[in-house]
Each structure stands twice: as C-alpha cells, then as structure tokens.
XYZ file of C-alpha atoms in Angstrom:
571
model
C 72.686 45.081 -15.769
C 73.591 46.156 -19.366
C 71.194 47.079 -21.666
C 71.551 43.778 -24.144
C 71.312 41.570 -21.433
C 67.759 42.902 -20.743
C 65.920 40.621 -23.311
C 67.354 37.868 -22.504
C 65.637 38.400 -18.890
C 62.299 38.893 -20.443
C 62.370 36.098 -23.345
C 61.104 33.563 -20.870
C 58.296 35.402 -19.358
C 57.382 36.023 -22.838
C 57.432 32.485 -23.317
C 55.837 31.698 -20.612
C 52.594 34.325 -21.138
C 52.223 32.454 -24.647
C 52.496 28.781 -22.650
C 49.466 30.596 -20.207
C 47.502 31.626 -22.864
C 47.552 28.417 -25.110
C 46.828 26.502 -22.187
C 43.376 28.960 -21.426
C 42.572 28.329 -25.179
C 42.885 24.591 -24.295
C 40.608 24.729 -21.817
C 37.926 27.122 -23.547
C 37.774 24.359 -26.183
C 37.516 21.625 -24.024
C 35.639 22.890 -21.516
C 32.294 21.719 -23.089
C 33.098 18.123 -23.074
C 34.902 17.809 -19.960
C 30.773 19.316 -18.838
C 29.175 16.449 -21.259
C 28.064 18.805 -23.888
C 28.375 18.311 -28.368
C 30.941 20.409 -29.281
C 30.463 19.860 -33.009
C 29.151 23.162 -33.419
C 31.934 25.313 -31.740
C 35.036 23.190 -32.315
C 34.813 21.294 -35.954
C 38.155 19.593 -35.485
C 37.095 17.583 -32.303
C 36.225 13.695 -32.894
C 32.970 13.016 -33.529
C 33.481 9.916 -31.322
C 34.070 12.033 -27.998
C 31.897 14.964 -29.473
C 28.789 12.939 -28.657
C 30.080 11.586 -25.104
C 27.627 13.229 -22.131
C 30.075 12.393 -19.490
C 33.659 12.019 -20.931
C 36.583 11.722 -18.384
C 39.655 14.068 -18.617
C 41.804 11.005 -18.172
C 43.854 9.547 -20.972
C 43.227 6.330 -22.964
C 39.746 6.050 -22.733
C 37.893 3.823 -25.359
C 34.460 4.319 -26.208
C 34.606 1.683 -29.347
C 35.915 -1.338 -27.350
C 33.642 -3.650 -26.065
C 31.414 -3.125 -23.102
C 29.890 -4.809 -20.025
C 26.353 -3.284 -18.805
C 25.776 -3.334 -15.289
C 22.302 -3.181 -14.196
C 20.318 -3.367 -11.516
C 17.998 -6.144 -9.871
C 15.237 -4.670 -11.943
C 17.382 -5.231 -15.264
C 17.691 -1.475 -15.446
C 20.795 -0.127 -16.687
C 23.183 1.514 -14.002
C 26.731 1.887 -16.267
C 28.629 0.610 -18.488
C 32.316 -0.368 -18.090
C 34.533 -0.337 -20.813
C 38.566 -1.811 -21.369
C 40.794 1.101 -21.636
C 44.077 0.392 -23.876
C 45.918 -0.222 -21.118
C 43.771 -2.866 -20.089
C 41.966 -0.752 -16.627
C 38.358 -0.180 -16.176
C 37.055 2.685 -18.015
C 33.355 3.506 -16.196
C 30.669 4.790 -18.687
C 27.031 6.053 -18.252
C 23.816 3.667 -19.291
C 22.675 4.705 -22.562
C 19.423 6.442 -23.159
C 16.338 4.646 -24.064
C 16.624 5.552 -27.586
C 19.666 4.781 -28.007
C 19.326 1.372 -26.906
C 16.614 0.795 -29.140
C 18.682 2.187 -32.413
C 21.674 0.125 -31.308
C 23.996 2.850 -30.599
C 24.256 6.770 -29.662
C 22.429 8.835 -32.360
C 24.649 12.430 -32.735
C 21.617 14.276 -33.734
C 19.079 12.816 -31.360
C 21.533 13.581 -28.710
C 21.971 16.666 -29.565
C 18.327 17.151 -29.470
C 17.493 15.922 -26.126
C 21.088 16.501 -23.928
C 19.072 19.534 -22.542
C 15.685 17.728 -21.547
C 17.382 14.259 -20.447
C 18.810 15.754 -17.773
C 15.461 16.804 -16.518
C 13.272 13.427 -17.543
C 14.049 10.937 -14.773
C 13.217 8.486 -17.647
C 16.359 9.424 -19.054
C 18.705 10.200 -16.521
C 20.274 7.730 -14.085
C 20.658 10.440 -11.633
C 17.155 11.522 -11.547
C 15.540 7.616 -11.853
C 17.835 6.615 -8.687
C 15.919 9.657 -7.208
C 11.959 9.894 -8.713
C 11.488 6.365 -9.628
C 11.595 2.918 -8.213
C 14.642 0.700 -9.005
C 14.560 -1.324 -12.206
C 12.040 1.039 -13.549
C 9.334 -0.577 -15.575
C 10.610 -3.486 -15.571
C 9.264 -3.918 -11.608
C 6.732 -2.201 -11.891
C 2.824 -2.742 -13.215
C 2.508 -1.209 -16.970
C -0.070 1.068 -15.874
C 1.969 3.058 -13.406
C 3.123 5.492 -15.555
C 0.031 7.054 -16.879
C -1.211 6.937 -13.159
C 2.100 8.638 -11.906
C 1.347 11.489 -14.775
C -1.768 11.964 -13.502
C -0.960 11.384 -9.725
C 1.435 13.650 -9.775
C -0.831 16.232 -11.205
C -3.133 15.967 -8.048
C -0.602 16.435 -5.773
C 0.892 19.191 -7.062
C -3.193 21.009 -6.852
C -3.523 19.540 -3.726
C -0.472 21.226 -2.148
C -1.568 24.351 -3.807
C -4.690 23.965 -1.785
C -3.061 23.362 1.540
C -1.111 26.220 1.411
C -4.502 28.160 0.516
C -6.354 26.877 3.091
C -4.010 27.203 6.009
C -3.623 30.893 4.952
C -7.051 31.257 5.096
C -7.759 30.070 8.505
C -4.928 31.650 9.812
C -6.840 34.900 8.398
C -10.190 33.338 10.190
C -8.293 32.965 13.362
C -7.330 36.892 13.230
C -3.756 36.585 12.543
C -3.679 38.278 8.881
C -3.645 41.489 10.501
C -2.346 40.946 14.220
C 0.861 41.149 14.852
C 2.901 38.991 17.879
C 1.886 35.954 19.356
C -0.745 33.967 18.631
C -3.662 34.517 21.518
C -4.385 31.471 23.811
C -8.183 31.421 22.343
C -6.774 31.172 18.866
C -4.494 28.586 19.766
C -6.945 26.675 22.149
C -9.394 26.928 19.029
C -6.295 25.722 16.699
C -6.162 22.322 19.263
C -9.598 21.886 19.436
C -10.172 21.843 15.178
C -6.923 18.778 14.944
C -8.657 16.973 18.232
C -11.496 16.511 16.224
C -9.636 14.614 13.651
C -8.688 12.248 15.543
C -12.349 11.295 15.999
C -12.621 10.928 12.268
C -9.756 8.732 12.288
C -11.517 6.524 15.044
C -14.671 6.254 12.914
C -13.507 5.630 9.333
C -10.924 2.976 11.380
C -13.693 1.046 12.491
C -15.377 0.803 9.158
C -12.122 -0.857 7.625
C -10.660 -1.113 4.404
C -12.893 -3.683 2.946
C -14.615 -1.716 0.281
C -11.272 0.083 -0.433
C -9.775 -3.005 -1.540
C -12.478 -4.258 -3.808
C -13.372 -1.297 -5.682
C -9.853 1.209 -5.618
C -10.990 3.269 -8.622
C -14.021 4.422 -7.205
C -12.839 4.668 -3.714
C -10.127 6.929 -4.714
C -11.948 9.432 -6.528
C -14.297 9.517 -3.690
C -11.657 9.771 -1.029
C -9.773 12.674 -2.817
C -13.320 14.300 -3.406
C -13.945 14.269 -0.077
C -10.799 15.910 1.093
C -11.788 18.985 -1.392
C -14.869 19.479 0.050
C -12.501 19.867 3.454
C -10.602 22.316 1.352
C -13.784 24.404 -0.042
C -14.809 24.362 4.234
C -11.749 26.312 4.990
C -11.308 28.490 2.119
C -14.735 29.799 3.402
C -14.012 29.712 7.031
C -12.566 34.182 6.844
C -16.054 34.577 5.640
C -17.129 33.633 9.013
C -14.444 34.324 11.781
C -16.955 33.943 14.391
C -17.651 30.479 13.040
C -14.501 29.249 13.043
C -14.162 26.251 15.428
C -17.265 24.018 14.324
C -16.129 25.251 10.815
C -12.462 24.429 10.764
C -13.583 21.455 13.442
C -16.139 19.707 10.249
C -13.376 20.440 7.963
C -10.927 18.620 9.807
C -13.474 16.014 10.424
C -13.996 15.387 6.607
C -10.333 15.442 5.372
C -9.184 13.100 8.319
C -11.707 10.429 7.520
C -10.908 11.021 3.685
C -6.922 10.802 4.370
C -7.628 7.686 6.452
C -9.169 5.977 3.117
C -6.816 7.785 0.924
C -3.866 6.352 2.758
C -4.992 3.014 2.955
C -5.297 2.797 -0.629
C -1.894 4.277 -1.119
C -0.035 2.093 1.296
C -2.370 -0.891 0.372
C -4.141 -1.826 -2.901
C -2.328 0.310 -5.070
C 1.299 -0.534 -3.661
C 0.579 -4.206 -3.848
C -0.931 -3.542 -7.641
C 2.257 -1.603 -8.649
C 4.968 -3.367 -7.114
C 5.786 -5.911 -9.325
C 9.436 -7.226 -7.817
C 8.608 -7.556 -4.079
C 9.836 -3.652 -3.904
C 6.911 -2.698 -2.299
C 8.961 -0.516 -0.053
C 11.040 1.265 -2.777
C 7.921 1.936 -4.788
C 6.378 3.741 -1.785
C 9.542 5.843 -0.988
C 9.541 7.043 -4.799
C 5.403 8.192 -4.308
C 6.819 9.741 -0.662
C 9.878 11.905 -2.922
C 7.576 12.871 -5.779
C 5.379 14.299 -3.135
C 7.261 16.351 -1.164
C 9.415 17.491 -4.343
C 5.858 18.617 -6.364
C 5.212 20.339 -2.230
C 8.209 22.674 -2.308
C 6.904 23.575 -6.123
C 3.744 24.390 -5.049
C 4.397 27.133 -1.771
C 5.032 29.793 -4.201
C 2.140 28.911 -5.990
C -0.288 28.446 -3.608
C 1.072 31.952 -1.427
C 0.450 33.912 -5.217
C -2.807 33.097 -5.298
C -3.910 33.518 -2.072
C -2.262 36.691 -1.868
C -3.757 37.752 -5.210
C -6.936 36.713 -3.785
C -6.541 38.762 -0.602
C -5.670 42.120 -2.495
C -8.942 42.183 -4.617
C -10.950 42.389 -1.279
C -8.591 45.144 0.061
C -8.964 47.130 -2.705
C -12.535 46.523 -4.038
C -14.520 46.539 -0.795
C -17.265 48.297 -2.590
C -17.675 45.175 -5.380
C -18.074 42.291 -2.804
C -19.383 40.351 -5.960
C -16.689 41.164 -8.077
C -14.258 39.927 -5.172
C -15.856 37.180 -4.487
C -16.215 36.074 -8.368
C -12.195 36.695 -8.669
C -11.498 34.510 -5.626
C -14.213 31.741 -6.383
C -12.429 31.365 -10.561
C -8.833 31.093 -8.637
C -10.140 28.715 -5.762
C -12.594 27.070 -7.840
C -9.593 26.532 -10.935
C -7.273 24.554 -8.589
C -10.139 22.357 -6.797
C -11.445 21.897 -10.293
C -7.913 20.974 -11.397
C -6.955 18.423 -9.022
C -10.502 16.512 -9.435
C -9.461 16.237 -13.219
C -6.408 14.471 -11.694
C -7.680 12.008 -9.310
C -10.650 11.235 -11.679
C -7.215 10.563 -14.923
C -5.660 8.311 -12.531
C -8.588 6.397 -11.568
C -9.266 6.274 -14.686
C -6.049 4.596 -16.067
C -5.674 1.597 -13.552
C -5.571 -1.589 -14.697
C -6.489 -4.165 -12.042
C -5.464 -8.047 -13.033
C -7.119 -8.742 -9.707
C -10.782 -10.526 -9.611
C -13.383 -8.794 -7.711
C -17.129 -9.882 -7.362
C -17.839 -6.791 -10.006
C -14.973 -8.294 -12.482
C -15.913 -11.965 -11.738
C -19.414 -11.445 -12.427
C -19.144 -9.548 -15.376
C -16.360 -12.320 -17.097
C -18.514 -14.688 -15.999
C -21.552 -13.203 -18.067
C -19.480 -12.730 -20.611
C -18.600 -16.394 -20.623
C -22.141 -17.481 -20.533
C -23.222 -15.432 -23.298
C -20.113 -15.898 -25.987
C -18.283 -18.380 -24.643
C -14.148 -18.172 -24.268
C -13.933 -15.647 -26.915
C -15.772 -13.308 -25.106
C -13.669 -12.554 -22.345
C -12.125 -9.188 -22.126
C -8.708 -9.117 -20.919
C -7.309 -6.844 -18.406
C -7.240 -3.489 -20.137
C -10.421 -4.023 -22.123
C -12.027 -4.626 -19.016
C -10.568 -1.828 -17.066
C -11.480 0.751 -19.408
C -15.369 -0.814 -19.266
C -15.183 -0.663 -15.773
C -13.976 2.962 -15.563
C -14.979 4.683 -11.911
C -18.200 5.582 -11.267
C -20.014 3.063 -13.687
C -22.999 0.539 -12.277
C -20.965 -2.407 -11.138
C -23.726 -5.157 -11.838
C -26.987 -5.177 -14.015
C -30.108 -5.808 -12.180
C -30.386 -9.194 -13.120
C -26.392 -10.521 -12.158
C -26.319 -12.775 -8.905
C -25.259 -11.578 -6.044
C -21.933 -13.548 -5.047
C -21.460 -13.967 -1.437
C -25.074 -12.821 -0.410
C -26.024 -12.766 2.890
C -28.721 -15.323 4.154
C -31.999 -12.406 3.803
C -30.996 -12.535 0.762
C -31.062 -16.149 -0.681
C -33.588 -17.903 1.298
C -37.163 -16.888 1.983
C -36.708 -18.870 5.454
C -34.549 -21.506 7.420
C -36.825 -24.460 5.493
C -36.017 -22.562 2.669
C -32.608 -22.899 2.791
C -32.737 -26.300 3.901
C -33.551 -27.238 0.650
C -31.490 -24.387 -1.370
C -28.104 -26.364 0.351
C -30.071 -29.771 -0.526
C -29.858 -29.165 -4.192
C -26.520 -28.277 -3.836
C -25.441 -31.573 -1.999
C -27.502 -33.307 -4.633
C -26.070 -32.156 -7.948
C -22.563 -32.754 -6.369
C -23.163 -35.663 -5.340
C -25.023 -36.713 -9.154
C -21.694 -35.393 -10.471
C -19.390 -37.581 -8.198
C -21.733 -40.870 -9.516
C -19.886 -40.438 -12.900
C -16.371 -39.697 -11.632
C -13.878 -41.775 -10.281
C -14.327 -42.284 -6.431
C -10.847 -41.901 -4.774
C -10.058 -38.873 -6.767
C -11.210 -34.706 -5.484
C -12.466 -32.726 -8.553
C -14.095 -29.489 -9.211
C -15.100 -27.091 -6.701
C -16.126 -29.661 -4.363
C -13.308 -32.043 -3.788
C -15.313 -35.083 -4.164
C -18.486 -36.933 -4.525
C -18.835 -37.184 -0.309
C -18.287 -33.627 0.713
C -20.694 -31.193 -1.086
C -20.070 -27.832 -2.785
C -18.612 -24.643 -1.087
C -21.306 -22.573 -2.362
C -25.236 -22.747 -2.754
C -27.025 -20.514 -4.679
C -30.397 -19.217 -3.591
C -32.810 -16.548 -4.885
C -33.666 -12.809 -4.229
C -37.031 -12.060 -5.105
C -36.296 -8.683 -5.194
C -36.875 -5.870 -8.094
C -38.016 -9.224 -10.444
C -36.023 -11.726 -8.656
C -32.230 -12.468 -9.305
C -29.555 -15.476 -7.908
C -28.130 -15.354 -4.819
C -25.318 -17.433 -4.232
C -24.232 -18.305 -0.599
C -20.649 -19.290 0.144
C -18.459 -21.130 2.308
C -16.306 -20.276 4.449
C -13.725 -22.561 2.872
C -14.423 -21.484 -0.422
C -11.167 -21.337 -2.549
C -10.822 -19.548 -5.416
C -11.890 -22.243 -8.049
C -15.154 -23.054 -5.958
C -15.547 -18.708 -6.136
C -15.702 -19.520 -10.152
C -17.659 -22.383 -10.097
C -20.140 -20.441 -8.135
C -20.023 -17.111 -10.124
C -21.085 -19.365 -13.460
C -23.608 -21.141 -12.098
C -25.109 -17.627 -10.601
C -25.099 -16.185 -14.106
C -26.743 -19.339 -15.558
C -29.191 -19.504 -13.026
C -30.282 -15.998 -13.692
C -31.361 -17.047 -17.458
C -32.200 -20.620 -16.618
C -34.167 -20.566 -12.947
C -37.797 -19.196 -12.857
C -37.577 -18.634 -8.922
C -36.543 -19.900 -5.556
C -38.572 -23.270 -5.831
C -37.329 -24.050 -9.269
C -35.022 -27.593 -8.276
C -35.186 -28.520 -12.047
C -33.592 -25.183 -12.686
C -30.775 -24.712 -9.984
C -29.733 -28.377 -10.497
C -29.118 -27.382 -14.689
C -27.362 -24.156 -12.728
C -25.138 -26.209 -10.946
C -24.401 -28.884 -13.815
C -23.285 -25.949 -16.301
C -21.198 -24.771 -14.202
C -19.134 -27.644 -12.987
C -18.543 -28.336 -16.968
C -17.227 -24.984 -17.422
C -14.742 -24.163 -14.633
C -11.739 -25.523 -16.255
C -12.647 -23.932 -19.974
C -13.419 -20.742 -17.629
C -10.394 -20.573 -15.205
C -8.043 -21.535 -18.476
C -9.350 -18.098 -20.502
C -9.546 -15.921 -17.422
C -5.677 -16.902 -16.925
C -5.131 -16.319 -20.898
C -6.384 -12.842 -20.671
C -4.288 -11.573 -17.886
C -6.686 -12.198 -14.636
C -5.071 -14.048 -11.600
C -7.207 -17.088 -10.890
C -5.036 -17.422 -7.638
C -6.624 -14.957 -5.534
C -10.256 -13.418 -5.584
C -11.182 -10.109 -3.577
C -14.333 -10.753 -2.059
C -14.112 -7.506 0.239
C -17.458 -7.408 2.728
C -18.887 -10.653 1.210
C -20.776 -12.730 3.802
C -19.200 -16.420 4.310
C -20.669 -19.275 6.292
C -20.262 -22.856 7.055
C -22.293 -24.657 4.627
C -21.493 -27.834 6.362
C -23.221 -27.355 9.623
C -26.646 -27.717 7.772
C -25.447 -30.917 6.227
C -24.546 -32.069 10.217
C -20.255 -32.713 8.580
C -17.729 -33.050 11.113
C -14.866 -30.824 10.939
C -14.837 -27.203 9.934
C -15.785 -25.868 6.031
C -17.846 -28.652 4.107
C -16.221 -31.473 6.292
C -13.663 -32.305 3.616
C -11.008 -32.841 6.206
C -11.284 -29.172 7.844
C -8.746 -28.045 5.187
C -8.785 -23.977 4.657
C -9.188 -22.144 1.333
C -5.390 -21.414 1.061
C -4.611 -24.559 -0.378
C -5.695 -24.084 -3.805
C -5.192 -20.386 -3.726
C -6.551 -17.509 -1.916
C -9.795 -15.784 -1.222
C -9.905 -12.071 0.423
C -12.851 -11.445 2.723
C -12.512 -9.386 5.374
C -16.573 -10.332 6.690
C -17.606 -13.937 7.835
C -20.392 -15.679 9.622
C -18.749 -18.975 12.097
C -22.129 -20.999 11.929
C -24.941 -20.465 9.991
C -27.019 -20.933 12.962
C -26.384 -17.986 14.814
C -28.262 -15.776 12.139
C-alpha cells in the first residue's frame, strides 16, 4: 500500500472517533434529565419546558403542554397523568406534587428546591405513598392521622431501640456475653420458661376484654405503652442479677405480654376503625405494619451502639461502679424517656368524633349550662379531654350505673322506674296517639332509661338503662342526668326527677341536631362496661326491652356495650 493511499484509510476512523465523542458529549448533557434532574444550571440552552420534567422519557414527541387526563386512585389520590403525544399515542406522566397542584402548575424554582427531599417525603412521592401510606392518602383517612403517625412513628422507632437493648441484656444475664458455643440447656430451659409465662399474661388481660380500651383509647394507650417500658426497665436490669434471672425476665415478660395484648387491641381495633375513613381498614393497617418494620431495621444499629457503649464503660471503669452505672442509666433512661414523649404526643393528638359516656356527659353539661352554643366540637373537645384528665366532675350522673348505685333498695327502685313510666306517659297525653316519639316510642311503652340517685360523696344522678336503649334514648337520658344533678334534692325528690325527665324530652332534638353540627356521630354511642337491664320486667311488659314490640336498639342506630344484666331480678 502506497504511501498517499494511507490517509485515505484513516479519514474514516477519524471520522468516526469525532462521531464517538459527540455522541459521549450528548449523553453527558442529557444524562441529567433522562435521571429527572433541572439542568438549567449546567446546560443553559436546554428548554425550560423539559428542564423542569422529574421523569422525562428518552422517546421522541412527547408533549408536556397538551392537555392532560389525571388518573387517580379510589381515594381521589393522584396516580399519573397521561398526556396526547403529536402523533396522537399515550404519553404517561407522573402526578404532580402537592404544591404544584395548589399553584396550578410546576413551579421551576420550588422544584428545584425540593427534587432532592420529594424523593424521600412519601407525601410527595408516588413511589414512596404506594409504599408508607394508605391509598388515597388523606383523603381516606381521619384528619388527625398525620400528627399521630409523626408521633407514632417516633415511639416505634425508641421502642425498637429498646428491644434490641433489652434482648442484649438478657442474653448477657443468661451468660452468653462472654461464653462462647452453644447455648447451655439451663439457659435455654430458662429462655422457655420466661416466654411460657407470657402466655399466662395473655390469658389474663384476654379475659378482662377490650371494653375499657374502646371507651377511653387515649388513656389506655399511654398506659399500655407505659407498661411495656416498665417490661423494658425489668430486663435492662436483669445482668445486674444473673442469678435472678428467670422470675426476673419471667415478670418482665409477664408485664409486656399483658401490655401488648391491650396495645394490640387498640391498634387493630379503635384506632383502625377511627382512621380508616374509606372501608380500607385493611390497607391502613398494612401501612402501620411497613412503617414498623422499616423504623425496626433503622433502629438495630442504634440500639447495638448503645448497648455496646454501655457495656464498655463497665469493662473499663470497674473501679467507678457509680460512674458506670450513671452513664448507662442517662443512655437507657434517654430512650425510655424518649418513647414516653411519643406515646403521650400521639395520645395527645387524637381526635375522637365518637360519643363516650365521658364525651356525652360533658356535651351534655355543656348543653344544660349554655345551651346549643356551648357545644364544643370535635377538636375543641379532644384537646379538653387530653389523656390523663378527670373524666367527670363529682357532681355529673353516672350513665349506665349499676343498680347499688341508683336505688337505696328493690322498693326503691320500684318507684325510681315509676316516675319514669309516669312522666312518659304525662308526655304521651299531649301527643298524638298512633305516632312513636322521643326516646320512648310512645305514650304505652315507657322510657329506656330511669334515673336514680347515688348518695354518695354529696349525692349525684344515677341513671339506669335499658337494654334496648338506642342511641337517642342514651341522649335523652344523659340530659335529664345533668338536669337532675342541679334540679333533684335526693332520691325521694318525685317533683324533681319528673322536671328531670320533662327537660330532657324537650331538648333531645335541639341536642342531637348540635351534637351532629359539631362533628359527633349521634349514630353510635360507646358505652364500654356500662351496666344494661330490662326496665320492662318491673313494669310486668311482654316481650323483651320496654315491651315496645321486642324491637332491639339497632334500629335507630347503635349502642356499644360490651356488659349487660338479662333481668333485673337476678341482682
């Protein structure tokens, strides 16, 4: 090959080394969007239009300007967007962000700002909502999950640091810190033992039910969670004791068993049914189940730091036991500390709609005193409910009292279920005869409720219920229990009960109208371990309830009560 010819060989491969390297220059450029990132900062020239696109497409004849159909899902939440290409195809887009739905369009420099942290805030990403939070998020769910989840999530992530602690630690108790090989068969017969004793716990807080769980949450929580730190505190001190271990490890198994029994009941129950707003109970529990378990993989490394941190300051101060002791007592104590903060924040945030005797009562005196004005609604009232506080004053009725309670004696009550026959049946004289009204359902069948007196600590109401009480009659009752404790000098006062009884039956509908105006369901009243009997059997009806046709609360709505007495007579 001659000498001239030789460039004409290499001319293409020079051409094709500057094709190469264009093309790599291509992609440098456009690397960033094809990843969803601005590029207005690196590459000038590019359109603004595509600049600000988080997930563009490397296919051609995409249109981001057309118009646009959302797709969401049964929630309302947005899934994509789909868009008309020029050619007239599909072109799939992602939702937009929250604030850019509420400024009517992408924002470049708000998108700029948060590309980084929207692809961590499962508010803002699809990807990480589908994962971390219930579908159609908030529209189907109740407005106060999210400051509970904040706070929720907060205890978990504690708690988990003080499982890992605390199995460390007993592992240390059981002489495995510093053995090596298998575990002995006393270790592991003592390791059987401790979880056999849970299921003991189980057995017993089983039997007790979830009654009080479901009327008071809030407070049942906290105490629940508090309990299963005290657990916690019992182990952490268990390698203090080696010797001691069993009928240590066995009481703290004992305590956090019975508290996770209550715990879980509230989880799977009350507060599932208050969140789930859509009928997606299911999907809101799965979400709580995920958060969990992605807040327990965050909080091994955690909880092995400290405890390891913990466990070199006794090997290498053994002659400062105080000084050891304080070290591990400021970690230990932080966490448990910590995650009480937590559970007590999301207590402390839920919003129940739901009526309870506490809830009912209180309305109800706030009704008597200022009239429909005065009720608070739902979030007033939950923040003046708050956890721990005194559910009644000393002088609110006791609604659903048992019969100790209302009547001095059987002659007593005779005539405490008299005056209720009698002021029902003085109210059915000026009502039309054919028609059911108020809390009795006519003129010939009574009231579903009597209220009595407890001369107890000054002497307060205390009204007795029936066991086909609805949910209106529950009202009726709870007003004419807060009038009666102004208006009624004591359990012989007819004059007084009768005035009771007459206020109340002229309030219900201004009452049940504001409750339902403020937010409360009317439909449904939580009456957890109130005592219910059949009124009627005094009055000698036929039929069970008040004898008005044997016909069961559910008709008008729904009472919870998880206690009841068949016949008064057998007390």
């Amino acid at each position: 090959m001659s000498a001239a010819a030789r460039p004409v060989a290499i001319a293409p491969r020079a051409h094709a080394a500057l094709r190469v390297a264009s093309t790599r220059a291509r992609r440098v450029v456009s690397a960033p969007l094809l990843r969803g990132r601005t590029e207005r900062r690196r590459c000038p020239a590019v359109h603004p239009a595509r600049a600000t696109t988080r997930a563009s497409s490397p296919r051609e004849g995409r249109s981001d300007d057309g118009p646009t159909l959302v797709e969401t899902s049964s929630g309302g939440q947005q899934l994509r967007r789909w868009g008309r290409t020029p050619t007239g195809g599909f072109d799939r887009q992602p939702p937009r962000r929250p604030e850019e739905e509420l400024a009517g369009g992408p924002d470049e420099e708000a998108t700029g700002r948060a590309s980084g942290f929207a692809r961590w805030d499962p508010r803002l990403s699809p990807r990480l909502r589908a994962v971390f939070l219930p579908a159609g998020y908030p529209d189907t769910v109740s407005p106060d999950y999210a400051p509970f989840i904040r706070w929720h999530l907060g205890s978990l992530m504690f708690r988990n640091v003080l499982e890992v602690i605390t199995a460390q630690s007993l592992l240390v108790a059981l002489g495995m810190g510093s053995t090596p090989g298998a575990l002995p068969l006393t270790a592991a017969t003592k390791w059987v033992l401790k979880d056999g004793i849970g299921s003991l716990a189980t057995l017993a807080a089983g039997s007790l039910g979830g009654q009080k769980c479901d009327e008071d949450p809030k407070r049942w929580w906290m105490v629940s969670n508090a309990f299963e730190d005290v657990a916690r505190v019992i182990e952490l001190v268990t390698p203090a004791a080696p010797g001691l271990f069993l009928p240590l490890a066995a009481t703290a198994t004992f305590v956090r068993t019975a508290a996770l029994t209550g715990r879980g009941s509230l989880v799977n129950g009350s507060l599932m049914q208050h969140f789930a707003r859509n009928e997606n109970t299911a999907d809101v529990r799965a979400r709580l189940e995920v958060q969990g378990r992605w807040l327990a993989l965050v909080a091994l490394p955690v909880g092995i730091g400290i405890f390891r941190t913990v466990s070199q300051t006794f090997a290498t101060d053994p002659e400062e036991p105080w000084r050891d002791v304080a070290v591990a007592v400021a970690f230990y104590g932080g966490v448990v500390c910590a995650h009480l903060v937590c559970i007590w924040n999301a207590a402390r945030v839920l919003r129940f709609e739901t009526l309870n005797r506490a809830r009912l009562v209180r309305q109800a005196r706030a009704f008597r005193d200022g009239g429909a004005d005065a009720i608070a609604d739902v979030d007033a009232a939950g923040d003046e409910e708050g956890v721990f506080r005194a559910r009644f004053f000393s002088d609110d009725p006791i609604l659903g009292a048992s019969l100790p309670d209302a009547a001095r004696d059987w002659a007593h009550l005779e005539r405490l279920v008299g005056h209720a026959r009698d002021s029902a049946g003085a109210r059915g004289e000026g009502e039309d005869s054919g028609e059911s009204h108020g809390s009795s359902g006519g003129s010939h069948v009574g009231r579903r409720f009597a209220v009595g007196w407890d001369p107890r600590d000054g002497g307060r109401p205390a009204v007795l219920l029936d066991a086909d009480a609805t949910p209106r009659d529950v009202l009726a009752a709870a007003l004419a229990g807060v009038h009666a404790s102004t208006g009624v000098r004591g359990g012989d006062d007819a004059e007084g009960f009768r005035r009771a009884y007459a206020w109340g039956d002229a309030r219900v509908d201004e009452f049940e109208a504001a409750m339902a105006a403020n937010g409360w369901r009317v439909d449904f009243v939580q009456l957890g371990t109130a005592s219910r009997y059949r009124l009627g059997s005094l009055l000698g009806e036929s039929g069970g309830g008040d004898g008005g046709g044997g016909t069961r609360g559910g008709k008008e709505g729904s009472v919870g009560v998880d206690a009841s007495v068949d016949d008064v007579l057998a007390t």
